[in-house]
CSV table of C-alpha atoms in Angstrom, one decimal:
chain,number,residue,atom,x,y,z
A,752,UNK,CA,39.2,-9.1,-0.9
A,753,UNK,CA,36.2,-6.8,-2.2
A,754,UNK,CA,38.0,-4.3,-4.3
A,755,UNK,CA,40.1,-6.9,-5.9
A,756,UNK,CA,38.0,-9.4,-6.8
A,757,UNK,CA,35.3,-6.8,-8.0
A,758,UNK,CA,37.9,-4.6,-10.0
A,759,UNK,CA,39.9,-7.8,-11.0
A,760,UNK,CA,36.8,-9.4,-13.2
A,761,UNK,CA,35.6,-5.8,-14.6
A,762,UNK,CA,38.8,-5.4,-16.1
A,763,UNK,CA,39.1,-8.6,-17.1
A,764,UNK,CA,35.1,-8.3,-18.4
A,765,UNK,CA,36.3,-5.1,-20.1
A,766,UNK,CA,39.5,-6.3,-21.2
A,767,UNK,CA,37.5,-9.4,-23.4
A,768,UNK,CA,35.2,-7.1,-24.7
A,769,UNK,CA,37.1,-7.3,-28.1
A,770,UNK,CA,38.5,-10.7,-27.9
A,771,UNK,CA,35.3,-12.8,-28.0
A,772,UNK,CA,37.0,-16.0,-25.9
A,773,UNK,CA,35.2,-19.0,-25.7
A,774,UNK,CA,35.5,-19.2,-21.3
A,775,UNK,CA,35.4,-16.6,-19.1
A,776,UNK,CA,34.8,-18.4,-15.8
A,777,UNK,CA,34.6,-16.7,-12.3
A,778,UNK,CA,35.8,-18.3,-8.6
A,779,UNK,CA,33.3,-17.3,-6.8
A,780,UNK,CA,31.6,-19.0,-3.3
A,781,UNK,CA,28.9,-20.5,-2.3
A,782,UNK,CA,29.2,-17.5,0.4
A,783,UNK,CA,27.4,-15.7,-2.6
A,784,UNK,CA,24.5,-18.2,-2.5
A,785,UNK,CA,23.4,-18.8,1.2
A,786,UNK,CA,25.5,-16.0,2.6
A,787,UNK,CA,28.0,-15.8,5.2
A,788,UNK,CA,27.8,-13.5,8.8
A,789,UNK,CA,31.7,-13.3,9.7
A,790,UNK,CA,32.7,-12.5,5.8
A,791,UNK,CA,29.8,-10.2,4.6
A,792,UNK,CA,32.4,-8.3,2.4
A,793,UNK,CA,33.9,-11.5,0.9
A,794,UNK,CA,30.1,-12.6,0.4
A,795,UNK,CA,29.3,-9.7,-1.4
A,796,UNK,CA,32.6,-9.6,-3.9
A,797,UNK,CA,31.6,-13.0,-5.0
A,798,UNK,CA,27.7,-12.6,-5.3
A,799,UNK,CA,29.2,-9.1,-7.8
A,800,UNK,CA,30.9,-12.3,-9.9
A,801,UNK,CA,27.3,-14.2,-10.1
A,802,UNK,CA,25.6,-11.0,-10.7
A,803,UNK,CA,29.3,-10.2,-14.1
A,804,UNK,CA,28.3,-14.2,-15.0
A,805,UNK,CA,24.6,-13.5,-15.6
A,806,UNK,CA,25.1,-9.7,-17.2
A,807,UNK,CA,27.4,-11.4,-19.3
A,808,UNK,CA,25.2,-14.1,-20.5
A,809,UNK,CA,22.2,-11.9,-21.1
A,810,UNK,CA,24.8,-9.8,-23.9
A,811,UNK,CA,25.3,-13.4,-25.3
A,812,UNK,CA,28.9,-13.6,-24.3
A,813,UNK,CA,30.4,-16.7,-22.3
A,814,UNK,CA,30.4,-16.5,-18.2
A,815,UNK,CA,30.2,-18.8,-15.8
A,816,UNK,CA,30.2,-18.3,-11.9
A,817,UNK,CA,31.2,-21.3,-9.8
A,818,UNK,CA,30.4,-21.0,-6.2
A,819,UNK,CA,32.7,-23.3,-4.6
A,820,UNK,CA,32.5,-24.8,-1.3
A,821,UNK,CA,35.7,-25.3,0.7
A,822,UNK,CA,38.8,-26.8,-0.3
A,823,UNK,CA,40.6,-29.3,1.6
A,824,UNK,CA,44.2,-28.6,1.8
A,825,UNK,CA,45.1,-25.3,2.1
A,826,UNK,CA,43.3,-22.2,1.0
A,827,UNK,CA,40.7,-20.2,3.1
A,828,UNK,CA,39.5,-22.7,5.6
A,829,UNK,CA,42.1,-24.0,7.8
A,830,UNK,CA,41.5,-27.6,9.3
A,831,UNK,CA,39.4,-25.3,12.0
A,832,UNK,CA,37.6,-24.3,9.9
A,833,UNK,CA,37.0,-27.6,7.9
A,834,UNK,CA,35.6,-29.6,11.0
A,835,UNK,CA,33.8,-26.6,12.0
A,836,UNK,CA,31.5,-26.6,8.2
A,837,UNK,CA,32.0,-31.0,8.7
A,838,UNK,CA,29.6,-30.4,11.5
A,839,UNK,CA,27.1,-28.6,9.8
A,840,UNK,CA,27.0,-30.7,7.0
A,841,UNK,CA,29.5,-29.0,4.4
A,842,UNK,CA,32.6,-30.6,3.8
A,843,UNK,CA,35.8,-30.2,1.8
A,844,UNK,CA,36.6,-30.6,-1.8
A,845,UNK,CA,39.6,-32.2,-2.8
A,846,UNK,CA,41.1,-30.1,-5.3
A,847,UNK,CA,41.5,-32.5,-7.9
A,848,UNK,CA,37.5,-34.0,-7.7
A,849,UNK,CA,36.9,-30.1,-7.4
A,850,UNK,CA,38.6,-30.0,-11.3
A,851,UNK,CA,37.0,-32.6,-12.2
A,852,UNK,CA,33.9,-31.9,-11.4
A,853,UNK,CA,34.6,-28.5,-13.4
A,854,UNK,CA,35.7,-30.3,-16.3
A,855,UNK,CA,32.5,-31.8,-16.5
A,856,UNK,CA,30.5,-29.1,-16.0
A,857,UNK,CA,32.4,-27.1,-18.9
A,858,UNK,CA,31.8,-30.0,-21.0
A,859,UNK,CA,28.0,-29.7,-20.6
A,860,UNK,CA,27.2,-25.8,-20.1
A,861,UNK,CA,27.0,-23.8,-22.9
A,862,UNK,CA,26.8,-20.7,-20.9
A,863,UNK,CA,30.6,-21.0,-21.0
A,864,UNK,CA,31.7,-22.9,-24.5
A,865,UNK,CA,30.6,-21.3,-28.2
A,866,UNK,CA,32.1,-24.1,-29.4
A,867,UNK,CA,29.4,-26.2,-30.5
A,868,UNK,CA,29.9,-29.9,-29.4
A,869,UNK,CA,27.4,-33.1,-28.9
A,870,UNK,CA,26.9,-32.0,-25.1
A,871,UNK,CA,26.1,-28.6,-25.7
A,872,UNK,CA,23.6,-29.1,-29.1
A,873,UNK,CA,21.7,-30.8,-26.2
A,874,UNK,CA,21.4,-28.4,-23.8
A,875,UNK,CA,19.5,-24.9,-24.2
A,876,UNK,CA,20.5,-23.8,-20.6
A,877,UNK,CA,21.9,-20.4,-20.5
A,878,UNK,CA,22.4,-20.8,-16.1
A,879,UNK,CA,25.1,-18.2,-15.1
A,880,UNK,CA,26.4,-19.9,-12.4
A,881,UNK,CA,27.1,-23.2,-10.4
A,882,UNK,CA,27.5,-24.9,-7.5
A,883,UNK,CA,29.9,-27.3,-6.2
A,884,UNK,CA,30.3,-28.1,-3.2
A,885,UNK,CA,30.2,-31.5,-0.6
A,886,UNK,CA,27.1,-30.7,1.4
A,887,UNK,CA,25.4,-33.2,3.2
A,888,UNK,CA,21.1,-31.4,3.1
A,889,UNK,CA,20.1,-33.7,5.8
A,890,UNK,CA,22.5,-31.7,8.3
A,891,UNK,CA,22.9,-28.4,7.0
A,892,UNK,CA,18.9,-27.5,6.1
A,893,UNK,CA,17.5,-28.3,9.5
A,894,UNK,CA,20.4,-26.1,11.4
A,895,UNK,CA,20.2,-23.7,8.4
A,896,UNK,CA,15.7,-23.7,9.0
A,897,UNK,CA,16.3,-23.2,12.9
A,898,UNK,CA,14.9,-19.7,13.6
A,899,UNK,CA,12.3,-20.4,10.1
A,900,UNK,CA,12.5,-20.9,6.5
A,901,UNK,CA,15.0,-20.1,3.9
A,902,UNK,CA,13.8,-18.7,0.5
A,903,UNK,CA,16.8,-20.9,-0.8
A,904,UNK,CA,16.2,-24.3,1.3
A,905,UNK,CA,13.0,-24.2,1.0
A,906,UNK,CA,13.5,-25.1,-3.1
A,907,UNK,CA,15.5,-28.2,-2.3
A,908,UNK,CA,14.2,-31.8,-0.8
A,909,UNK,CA,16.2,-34.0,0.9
A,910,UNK,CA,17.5,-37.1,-0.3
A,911,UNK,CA,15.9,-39.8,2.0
A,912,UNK,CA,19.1,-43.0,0.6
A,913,UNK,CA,20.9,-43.4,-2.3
A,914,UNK,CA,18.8,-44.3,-4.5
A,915,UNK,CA,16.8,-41.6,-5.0
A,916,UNK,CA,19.7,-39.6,-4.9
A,917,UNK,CA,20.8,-41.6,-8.4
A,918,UNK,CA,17.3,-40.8,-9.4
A,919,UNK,CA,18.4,-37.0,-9.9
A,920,UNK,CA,22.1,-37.9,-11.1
A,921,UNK,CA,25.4,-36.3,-9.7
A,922,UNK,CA,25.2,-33.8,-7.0
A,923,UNK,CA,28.0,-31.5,-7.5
């Protein structure tokens, strides 16, 4: 999994150099963000994407890392798997509200788009990468905070009912 996906998007980084496209978007995981102890190799390939994403966006060319969080129906986490992360508070993504939801952040990041649109003449955010994922905070920080504090957590509150959650629009 390392070699490939870390030679894979250099040649493909390398390959655009010339071609100036208008996407170049990495599947990466949220392994990359919070870690992972049984797939430290596969954690690391995907934080090398983040890391292509923002060297990328700091030469001005398009990039954009998703982190995704598991997919329901097939692909690395079996249904083992699935209720294993349910129970800490991370669920799966159906595949088609996981497209959506990356239709919509392509619409709105112009990290990713040099076509100018109404969205993106709003926006001056240059963010390499993104998250999306099903997590549910108020289960995963406090098992995540058991033996102290994450760097990481420690940046997010938790959303105490819905509204308030509307107050700081979709959670991806």
């Amino acid at each position: 999994v390392m070699k490939g996906k870390i030679q894979g998007a250099w040649n493909l980084h390398q390959l655009c150099a010339d071609l100036n496209p208008n996407y170049f978007i990495c599947y990466s995981s949220i392994a990359s963000v919070w870690g992972s102890r049984e797939l430290t190799h596969y954690a690391a390939a995907n934080r090398f994407l983040d890391a292509l994403c923002a060297y990328r966006i700091q030469k001005g060319q398009p990039a954009l890392a998703v982190n995704w969080g598991p997919w329901n129906g097939g692909g690395m986490a079996d249904d083992d798997m699935l209720r294993t992360l349910a129970n800490q508070g991370v669920y799966g993504i159906d595949p088609a509200v996981a497209l959506d939801q990356l239709a919509s952040v392509m619409g709105e990041s112009p990290a990713i788009n040099r076509e100018p649109s109404a969205n993106i003449a709003k926006s001056d955010s240059q963010l390499p990468q993104i998250v999306i994922c099903d997590i549910d905070w108020q289960i995963l920080k406090p098992l995540a905070e058991v033996l102290g504090k994450q760097p990481f957590l420690s940046q997010l509150g938790v959303v105490q009912n819905k509204s308030e959650a509307e107050t700081f629009g979709p959670q991806y």
